[in-house]
Short mmCIF file of C-alpha atoms and ligand atoms in Angstrom, two decimals:
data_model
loop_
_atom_site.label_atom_id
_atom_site.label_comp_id
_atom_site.label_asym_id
_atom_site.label_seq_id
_atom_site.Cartn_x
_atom_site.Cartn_y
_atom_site.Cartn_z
CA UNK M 1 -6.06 16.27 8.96
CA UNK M 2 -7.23 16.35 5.05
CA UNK M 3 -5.86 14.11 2.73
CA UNK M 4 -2.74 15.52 0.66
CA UNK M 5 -3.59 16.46 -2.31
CA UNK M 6 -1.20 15.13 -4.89
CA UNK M 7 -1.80 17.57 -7.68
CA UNK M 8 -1.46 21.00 -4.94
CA UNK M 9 2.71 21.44 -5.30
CA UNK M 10 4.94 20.78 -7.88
CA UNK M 11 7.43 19.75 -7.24
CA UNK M 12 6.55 17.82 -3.90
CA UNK M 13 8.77 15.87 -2.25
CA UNK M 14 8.45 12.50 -0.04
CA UNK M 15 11.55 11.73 2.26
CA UNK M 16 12.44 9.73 4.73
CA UNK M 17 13.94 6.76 5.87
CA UNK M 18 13.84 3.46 3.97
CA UNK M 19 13.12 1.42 6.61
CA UNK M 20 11.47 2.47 10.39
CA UNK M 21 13.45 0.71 12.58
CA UNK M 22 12.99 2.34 16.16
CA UNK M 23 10.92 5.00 17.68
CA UNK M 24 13.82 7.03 17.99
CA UNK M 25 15.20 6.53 14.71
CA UNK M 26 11.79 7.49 12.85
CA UNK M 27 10.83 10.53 14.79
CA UNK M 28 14.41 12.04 14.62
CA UNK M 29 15.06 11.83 11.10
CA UNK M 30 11.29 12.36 10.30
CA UNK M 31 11.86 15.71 12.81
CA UNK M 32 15.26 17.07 10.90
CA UNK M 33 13.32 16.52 7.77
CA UNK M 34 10.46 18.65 8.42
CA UNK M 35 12.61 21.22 9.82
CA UNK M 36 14.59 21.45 6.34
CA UNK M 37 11.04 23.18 5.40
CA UNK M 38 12.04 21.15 2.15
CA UNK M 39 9.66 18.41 2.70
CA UNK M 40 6.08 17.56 1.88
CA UNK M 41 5.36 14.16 3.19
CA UNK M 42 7.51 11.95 5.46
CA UNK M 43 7.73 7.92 4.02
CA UNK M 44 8.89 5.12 5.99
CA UNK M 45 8.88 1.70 4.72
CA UNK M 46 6.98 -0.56 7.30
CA UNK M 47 7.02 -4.35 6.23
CA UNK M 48 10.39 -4.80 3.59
CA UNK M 49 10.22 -7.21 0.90
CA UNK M 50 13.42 -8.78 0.50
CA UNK M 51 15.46 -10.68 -1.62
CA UNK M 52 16.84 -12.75 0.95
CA UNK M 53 14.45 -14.34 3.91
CA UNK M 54 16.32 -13.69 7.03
CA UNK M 55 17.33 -10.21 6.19
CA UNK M 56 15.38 -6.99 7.89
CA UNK M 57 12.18 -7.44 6.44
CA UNK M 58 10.32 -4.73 8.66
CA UNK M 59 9.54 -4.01 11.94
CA UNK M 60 5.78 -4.33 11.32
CA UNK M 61 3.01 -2.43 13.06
CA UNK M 62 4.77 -0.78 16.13
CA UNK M 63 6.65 1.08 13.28
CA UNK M 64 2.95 2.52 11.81
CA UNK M 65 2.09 4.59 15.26
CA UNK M 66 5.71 5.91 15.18
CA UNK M 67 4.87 7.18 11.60
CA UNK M 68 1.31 8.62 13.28
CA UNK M 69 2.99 10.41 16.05
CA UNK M 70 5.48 11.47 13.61
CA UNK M 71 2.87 13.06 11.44
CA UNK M 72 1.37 14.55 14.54
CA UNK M 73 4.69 16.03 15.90
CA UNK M 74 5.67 17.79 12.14
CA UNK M 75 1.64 17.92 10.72
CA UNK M 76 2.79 16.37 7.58
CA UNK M 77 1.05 13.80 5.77
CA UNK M 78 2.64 10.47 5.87
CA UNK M 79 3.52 7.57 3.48
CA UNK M 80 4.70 3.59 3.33
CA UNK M 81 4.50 0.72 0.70
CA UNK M 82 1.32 -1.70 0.95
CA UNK M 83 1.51 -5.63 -0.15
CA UNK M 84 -1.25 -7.31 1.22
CA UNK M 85 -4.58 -6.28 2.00
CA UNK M 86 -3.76 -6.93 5.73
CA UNK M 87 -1.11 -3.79 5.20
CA UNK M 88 -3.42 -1.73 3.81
CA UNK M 89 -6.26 -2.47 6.53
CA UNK M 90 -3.28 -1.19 9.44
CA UNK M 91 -2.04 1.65 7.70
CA UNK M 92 -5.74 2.71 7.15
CA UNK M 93 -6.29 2.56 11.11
CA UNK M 94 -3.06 4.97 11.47
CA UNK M 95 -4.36 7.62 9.27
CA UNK M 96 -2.00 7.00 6.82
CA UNK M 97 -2.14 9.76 3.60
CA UNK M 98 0.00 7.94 0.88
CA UNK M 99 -0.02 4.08 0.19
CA UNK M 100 2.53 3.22 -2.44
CA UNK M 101 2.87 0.01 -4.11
CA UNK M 102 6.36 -1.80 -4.39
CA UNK M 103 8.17 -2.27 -7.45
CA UNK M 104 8.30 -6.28 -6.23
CA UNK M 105 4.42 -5.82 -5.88
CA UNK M 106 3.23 -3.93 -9.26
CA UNK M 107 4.61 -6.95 -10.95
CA UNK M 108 2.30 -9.23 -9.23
CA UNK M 109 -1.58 -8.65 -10.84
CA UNK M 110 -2.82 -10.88 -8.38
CA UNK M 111 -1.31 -9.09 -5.38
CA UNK M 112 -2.20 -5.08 -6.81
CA UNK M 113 -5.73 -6.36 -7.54
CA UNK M 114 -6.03 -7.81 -3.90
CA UNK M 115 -4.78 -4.25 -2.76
CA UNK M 116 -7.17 -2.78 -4.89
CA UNK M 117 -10.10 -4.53 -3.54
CA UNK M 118 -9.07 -3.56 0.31
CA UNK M 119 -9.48 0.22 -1.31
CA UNK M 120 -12.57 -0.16 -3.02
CA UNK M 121 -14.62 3.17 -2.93
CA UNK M 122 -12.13 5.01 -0.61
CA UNK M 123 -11.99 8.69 -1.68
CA UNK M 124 -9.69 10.00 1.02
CA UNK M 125 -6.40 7.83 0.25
CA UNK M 126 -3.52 8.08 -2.59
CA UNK M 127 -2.00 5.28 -3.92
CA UNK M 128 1.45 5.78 -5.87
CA UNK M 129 2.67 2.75 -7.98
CA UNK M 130 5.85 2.08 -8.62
CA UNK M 131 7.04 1.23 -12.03
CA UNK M 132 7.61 -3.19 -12.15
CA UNK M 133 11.07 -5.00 -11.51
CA UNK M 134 11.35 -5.18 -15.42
CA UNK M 135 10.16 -2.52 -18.20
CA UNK M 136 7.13 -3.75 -18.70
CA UNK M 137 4.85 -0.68 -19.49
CA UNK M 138 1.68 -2.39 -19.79
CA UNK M 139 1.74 -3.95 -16.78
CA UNK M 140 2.60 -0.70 -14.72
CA UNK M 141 -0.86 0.54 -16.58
CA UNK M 142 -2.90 -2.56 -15.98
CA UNK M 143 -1.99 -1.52 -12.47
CA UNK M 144 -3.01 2.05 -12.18
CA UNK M 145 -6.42 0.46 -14.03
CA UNK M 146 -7.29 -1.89 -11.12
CA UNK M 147 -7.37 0.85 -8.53
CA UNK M 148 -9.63 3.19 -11.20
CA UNK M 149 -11.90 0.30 -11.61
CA UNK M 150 -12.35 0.08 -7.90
CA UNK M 151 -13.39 3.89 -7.26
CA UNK M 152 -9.80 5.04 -6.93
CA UNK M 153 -10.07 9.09 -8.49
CA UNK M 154 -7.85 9.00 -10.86
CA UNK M 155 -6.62 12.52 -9.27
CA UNK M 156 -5.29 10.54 -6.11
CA UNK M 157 -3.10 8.07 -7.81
CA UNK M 158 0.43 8.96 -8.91
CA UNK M 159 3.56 7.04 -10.49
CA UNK M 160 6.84 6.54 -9.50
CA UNK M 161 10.18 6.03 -11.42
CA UNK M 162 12.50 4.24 -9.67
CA UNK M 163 14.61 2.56 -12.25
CA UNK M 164 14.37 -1.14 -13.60
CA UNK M 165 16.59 -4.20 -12.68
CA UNK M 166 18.72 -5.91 -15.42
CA UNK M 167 21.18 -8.15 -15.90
CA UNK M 168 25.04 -7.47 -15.59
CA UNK M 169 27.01 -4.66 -13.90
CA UNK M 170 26.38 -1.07 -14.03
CA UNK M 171 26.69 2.24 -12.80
CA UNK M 172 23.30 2.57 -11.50
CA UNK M 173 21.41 0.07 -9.17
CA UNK M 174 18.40 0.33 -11.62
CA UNK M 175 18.51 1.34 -15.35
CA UNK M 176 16.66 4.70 -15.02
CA UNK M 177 15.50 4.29 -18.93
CA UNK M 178 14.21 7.58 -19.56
CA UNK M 179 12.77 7.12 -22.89
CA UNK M 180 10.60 4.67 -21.25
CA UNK M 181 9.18 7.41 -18.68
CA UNK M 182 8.07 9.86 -21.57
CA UNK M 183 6.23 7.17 -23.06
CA UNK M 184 4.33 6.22 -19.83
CA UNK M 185 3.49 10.60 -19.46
CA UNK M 186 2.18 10.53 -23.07
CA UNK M 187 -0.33 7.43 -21.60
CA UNK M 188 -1.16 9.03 -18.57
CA UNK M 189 -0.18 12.97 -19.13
CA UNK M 190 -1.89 14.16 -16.70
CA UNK M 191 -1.21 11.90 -13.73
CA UNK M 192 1.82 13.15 -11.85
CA UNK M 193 5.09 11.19 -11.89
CA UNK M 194 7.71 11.45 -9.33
CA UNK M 195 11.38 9.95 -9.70
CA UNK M 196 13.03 7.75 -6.92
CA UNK M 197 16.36 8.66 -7.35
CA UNK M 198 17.41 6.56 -3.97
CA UNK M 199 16.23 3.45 -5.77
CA UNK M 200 17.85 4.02 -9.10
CA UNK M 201 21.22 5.04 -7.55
CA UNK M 202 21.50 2.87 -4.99
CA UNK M 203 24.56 4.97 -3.68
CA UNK M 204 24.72 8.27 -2.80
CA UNK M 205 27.10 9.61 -5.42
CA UNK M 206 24.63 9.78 -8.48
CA UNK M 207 21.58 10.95 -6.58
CA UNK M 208 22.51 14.52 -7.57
CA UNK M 209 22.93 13.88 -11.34
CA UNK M 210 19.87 11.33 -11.16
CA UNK M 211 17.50 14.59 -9.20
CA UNK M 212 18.34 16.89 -11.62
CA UNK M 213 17.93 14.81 -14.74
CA UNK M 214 14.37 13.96 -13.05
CA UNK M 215 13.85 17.83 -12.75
CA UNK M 216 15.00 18.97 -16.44
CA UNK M 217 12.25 16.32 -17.48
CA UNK M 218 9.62 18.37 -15.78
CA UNK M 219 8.83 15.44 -13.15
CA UNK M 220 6.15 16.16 -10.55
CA UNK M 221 8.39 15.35 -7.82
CA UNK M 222 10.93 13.12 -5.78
CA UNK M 223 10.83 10.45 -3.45
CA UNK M 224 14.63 10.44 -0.93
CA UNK M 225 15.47 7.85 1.33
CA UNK M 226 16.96 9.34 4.73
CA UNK M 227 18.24 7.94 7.55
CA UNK M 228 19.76 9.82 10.67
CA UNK M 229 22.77 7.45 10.77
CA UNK M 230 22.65 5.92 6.45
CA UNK M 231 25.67 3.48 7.25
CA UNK M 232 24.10 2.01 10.36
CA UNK M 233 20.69 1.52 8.22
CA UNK M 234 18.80 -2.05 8.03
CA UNK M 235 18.41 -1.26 4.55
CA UNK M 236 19.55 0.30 1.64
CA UNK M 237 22.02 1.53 3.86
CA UNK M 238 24.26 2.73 1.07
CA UNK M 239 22.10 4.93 -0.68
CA UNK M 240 20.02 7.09 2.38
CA UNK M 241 21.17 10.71 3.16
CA UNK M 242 21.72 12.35 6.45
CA UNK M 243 18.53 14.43 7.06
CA UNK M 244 21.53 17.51 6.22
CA UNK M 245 22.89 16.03 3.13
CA UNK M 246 19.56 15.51 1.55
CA UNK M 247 18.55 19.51 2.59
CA UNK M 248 21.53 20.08 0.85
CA UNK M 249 20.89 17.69 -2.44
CA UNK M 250 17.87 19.72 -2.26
CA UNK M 251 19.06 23.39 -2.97
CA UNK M 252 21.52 22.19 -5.51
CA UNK M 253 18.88 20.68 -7.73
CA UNK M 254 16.95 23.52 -10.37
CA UNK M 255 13.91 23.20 -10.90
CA UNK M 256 13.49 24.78 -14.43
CA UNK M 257 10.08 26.55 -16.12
CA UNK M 258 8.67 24.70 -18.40
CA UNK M 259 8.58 27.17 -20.88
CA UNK M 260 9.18 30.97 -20.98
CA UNK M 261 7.32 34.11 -22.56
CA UNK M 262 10.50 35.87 -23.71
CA UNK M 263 10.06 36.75 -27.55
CA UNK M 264 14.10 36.74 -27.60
CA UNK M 265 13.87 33.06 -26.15
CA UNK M 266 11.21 31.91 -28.55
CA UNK M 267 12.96 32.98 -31.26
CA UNK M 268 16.29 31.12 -30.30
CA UNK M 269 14.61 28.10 -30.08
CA UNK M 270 12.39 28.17 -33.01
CA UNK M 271 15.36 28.53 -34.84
CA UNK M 272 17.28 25.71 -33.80
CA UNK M 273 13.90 23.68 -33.51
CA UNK M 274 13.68 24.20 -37.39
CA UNK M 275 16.99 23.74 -38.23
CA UNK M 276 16.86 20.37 -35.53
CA UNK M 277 13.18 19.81 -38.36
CA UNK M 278 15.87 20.15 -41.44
CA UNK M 279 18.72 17.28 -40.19
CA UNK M 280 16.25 14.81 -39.27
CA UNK M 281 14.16 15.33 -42.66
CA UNK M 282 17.79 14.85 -44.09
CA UNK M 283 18.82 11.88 -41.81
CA UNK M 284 15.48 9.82 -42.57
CA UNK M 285 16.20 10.72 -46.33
CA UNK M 286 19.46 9.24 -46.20
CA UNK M 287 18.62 6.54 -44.37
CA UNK M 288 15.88 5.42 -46.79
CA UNK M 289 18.36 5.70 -49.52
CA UNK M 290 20.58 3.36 -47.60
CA UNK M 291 18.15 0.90 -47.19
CA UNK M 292 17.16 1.03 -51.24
CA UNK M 293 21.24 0.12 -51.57
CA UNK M 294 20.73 -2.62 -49.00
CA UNK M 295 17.76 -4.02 -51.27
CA UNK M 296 20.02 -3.77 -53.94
CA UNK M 297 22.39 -6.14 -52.37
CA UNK M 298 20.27 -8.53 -51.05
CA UNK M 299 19.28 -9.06 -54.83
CA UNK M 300 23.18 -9.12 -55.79
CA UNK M 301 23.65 -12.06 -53.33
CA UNK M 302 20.36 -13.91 -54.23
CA UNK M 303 21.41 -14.26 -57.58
CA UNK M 304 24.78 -15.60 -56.62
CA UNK M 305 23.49 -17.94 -53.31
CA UNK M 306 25.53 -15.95 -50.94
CA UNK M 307 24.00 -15.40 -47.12
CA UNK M 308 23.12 -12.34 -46.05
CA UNK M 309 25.07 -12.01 -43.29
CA UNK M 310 29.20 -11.44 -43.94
CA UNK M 311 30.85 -11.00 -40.37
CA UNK M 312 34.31 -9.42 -41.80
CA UNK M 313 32.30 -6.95 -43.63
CA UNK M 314 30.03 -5.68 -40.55
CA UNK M 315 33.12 -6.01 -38.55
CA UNK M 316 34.79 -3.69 -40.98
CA UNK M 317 31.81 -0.77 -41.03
CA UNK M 318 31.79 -1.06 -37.07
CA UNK M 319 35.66 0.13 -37.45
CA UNK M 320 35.34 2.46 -39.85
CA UNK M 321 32.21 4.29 -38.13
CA UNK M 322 33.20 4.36 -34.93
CA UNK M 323 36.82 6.03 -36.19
CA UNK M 324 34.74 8.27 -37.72
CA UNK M 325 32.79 9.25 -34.67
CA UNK M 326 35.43 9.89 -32.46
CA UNK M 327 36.68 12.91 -35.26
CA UNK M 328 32.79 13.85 -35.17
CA UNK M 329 32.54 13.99 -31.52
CA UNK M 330 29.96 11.12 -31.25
CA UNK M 331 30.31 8.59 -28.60
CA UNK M 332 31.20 5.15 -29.40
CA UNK M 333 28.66 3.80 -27.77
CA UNK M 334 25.65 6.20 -29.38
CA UNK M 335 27.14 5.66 -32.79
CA UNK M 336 27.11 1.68 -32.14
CA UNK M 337 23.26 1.98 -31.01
CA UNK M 338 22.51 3.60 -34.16
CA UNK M 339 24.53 1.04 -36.43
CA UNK M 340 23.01 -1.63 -34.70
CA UNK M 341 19.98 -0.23 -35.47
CA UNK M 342 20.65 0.27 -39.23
CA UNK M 343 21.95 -2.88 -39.62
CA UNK M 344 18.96 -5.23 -38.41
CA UNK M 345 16.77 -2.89 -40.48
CA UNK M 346 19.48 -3.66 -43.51
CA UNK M 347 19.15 -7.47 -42.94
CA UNK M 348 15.51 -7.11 -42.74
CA UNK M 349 15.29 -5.47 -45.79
CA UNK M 350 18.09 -8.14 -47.52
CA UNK M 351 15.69 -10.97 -46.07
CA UNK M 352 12.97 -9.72 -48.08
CA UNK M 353 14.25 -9.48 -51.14
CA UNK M 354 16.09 -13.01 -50.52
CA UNK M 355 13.20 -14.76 -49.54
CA UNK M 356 10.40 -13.64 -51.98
C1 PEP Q 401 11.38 1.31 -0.92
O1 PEP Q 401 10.83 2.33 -1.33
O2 PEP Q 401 12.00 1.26 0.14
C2 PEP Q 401 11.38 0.11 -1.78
C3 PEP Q 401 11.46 -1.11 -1.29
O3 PEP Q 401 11.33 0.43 -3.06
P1 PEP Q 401 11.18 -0.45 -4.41
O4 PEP Q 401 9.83 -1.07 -4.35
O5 PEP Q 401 11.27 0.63 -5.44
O6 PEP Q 401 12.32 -1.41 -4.46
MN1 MN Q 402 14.66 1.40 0.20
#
């Protein structure tokens, strides 16, 4: 069977379970996948890196010719994560058609340029990369550059979002970051991205608002964990769908055009786009008149030896802005990002004038 071809379908979609665990448990949920007709390649996740030594770290290469006979049962291309060279050798032998690399792994040079090497010159396999642990952007490029500099077209490699780890509780398992993402297309716009909402979620409950976001932002596809029985998983048992549930996160999500011909439509938005052109002209102008008046201070409190910095004051704008944006509709915590913002520009500017 040919290689897939990651550019073919857009959206395309990887599912499957996180973890094989038995023959059974692979083929059946890799079978009720295929038959959703909503799936494009099957993933299972073959060796596990774990936090914890001890826990299910994989059942290792009994679980690779359950993924081949699974690929010969439905005649879809198959995928699982790669950490060694040694991983990369075995999934070779079982005709595997997707090699991703691990979060845990992209954040490793040493490791993604050993996996590299073991690929050197191959023109038949794809290699997706997951974004690093952390948001380190440069580092998920130095990545995609040490499979291009071993041969790797850059047509068969691919990204994928699936959130970043950070400190302190949260909604989310990983911070999704968007902003981040559109800065990683605009370095590689014409490699495809897909979003792993499983990983980014880590419960079920979000992965609907997390797939859609993912589609309104015109990704290139998704990656789902399923499982046939999610709470009896080995991992990530909290955040795999039944091969049903995920056919049915599938027909809720909309998968919008990127743009539209309709003069009626054009016109709309050029007309918002320009009046969207006239408040921002107008914000930036304020804002570089508030920064003039922040100068202005700085020089008010260098002539009298006062520090920049007066806690009951800033306390005292917080207040009064963020009264101000609940009458305005703005959310507390957008309109503290901004101030926060302002403010470190502010006592950048005061610094200036204080210290020259
Ligand atoms: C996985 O896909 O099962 C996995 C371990 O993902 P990540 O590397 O994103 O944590
Ligand atoms: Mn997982």
């Amino acid at each position: 069977m040919s290689k897939f071809d990651l550019n073919a379908k857009k959206p395309f979609i990887i599912a499957g379970p996180c973890s094989a665990e038995t023959e059974e448990q692979t083929l059946e949920t890799c079978k009720l996948l295929a038959e959703t007709g909503m799936v494009d390649v099957l993933r299972a996740g073959i060796w596990k890196p774990r936090t914890n030594p001890g826990s299910f770290e994989g059942v290792g290469l009994k679980g690779l010719a359950w993924m081949a006979e699974a690929k010969k049962q439905t005649g879809l291309p198959i995928a699982t994560e790669v950490a060694t060279p040694k991983h990369v050798e075995n999934a070779l032998e079982f005709g595997f058609d997707i090699l991703w690399i691990g979060a845990r792994t992209t954040v490793s040079p040493f490791a993604v340029q050993d996996i590299a090497e073991a690929l050197r010159g191959n023109k038949d396999i794809n290699v997706l990369i997951k974004n690093p642990m952390h948001p380190d952007l440069a580092l998920w490029a130095g990545a995609v550059a040490r499979f291009e500099n071993v041969g790797i077209d850059e047509k068969n490699i691919g990204l994928i979002h699936r959130g970043f780890s950070y400190f302190g509780a949260s909604k989310y398992r990983n911070a999704p970051m968007w902003h981040l993402m559109l800065e990683m297309r605009s370095k590689f716009p014409d490699m495809p991205m897909i979003c792993d909402p499983s990983h980014i979620c880590g419960t079920r409950e979000y992965l609907q608002e997390i797939s859609q976001t993912a589609a309104d932002m015109r990704y290139d596809g998704l990656m789902i964990e399923s499982h046939i029985t999610p709470d009896k998983a080995l991992s990530d048992a909290s955040q795999q769908l039944t091969p049903d549930g995920f056919k049915k996160l599938m027909s809720k999500i909309r998968w919008r055009a990127g743009s539209k011909d309709d003069p009626e439509f054009i016109k709309a938005l050029g007309m918002y786009r320009s009046e969207i052109d006239q408040l921002d002209s107008e914000i930036f102008e304020l804002l570089s008149r508030r920064m003039k008046v922040a100068e202005k201070i700085g020089e008010v409190k260098k002539d009298n030896d006062v520090a920049i910095l007066q806690e009951r004051r800033w306390g005292d704008i917080v207040d009064k802005v963020v009264t101000q944006a609940q009458k305005l509709d703005l959310s507390e915590e957008f309109i503290k990002t901004v101030l926060e913002a302002i403010h470190i520009e502010s006592i950048h500017r005061q610094n200036k004038v204080m210290n020259n």
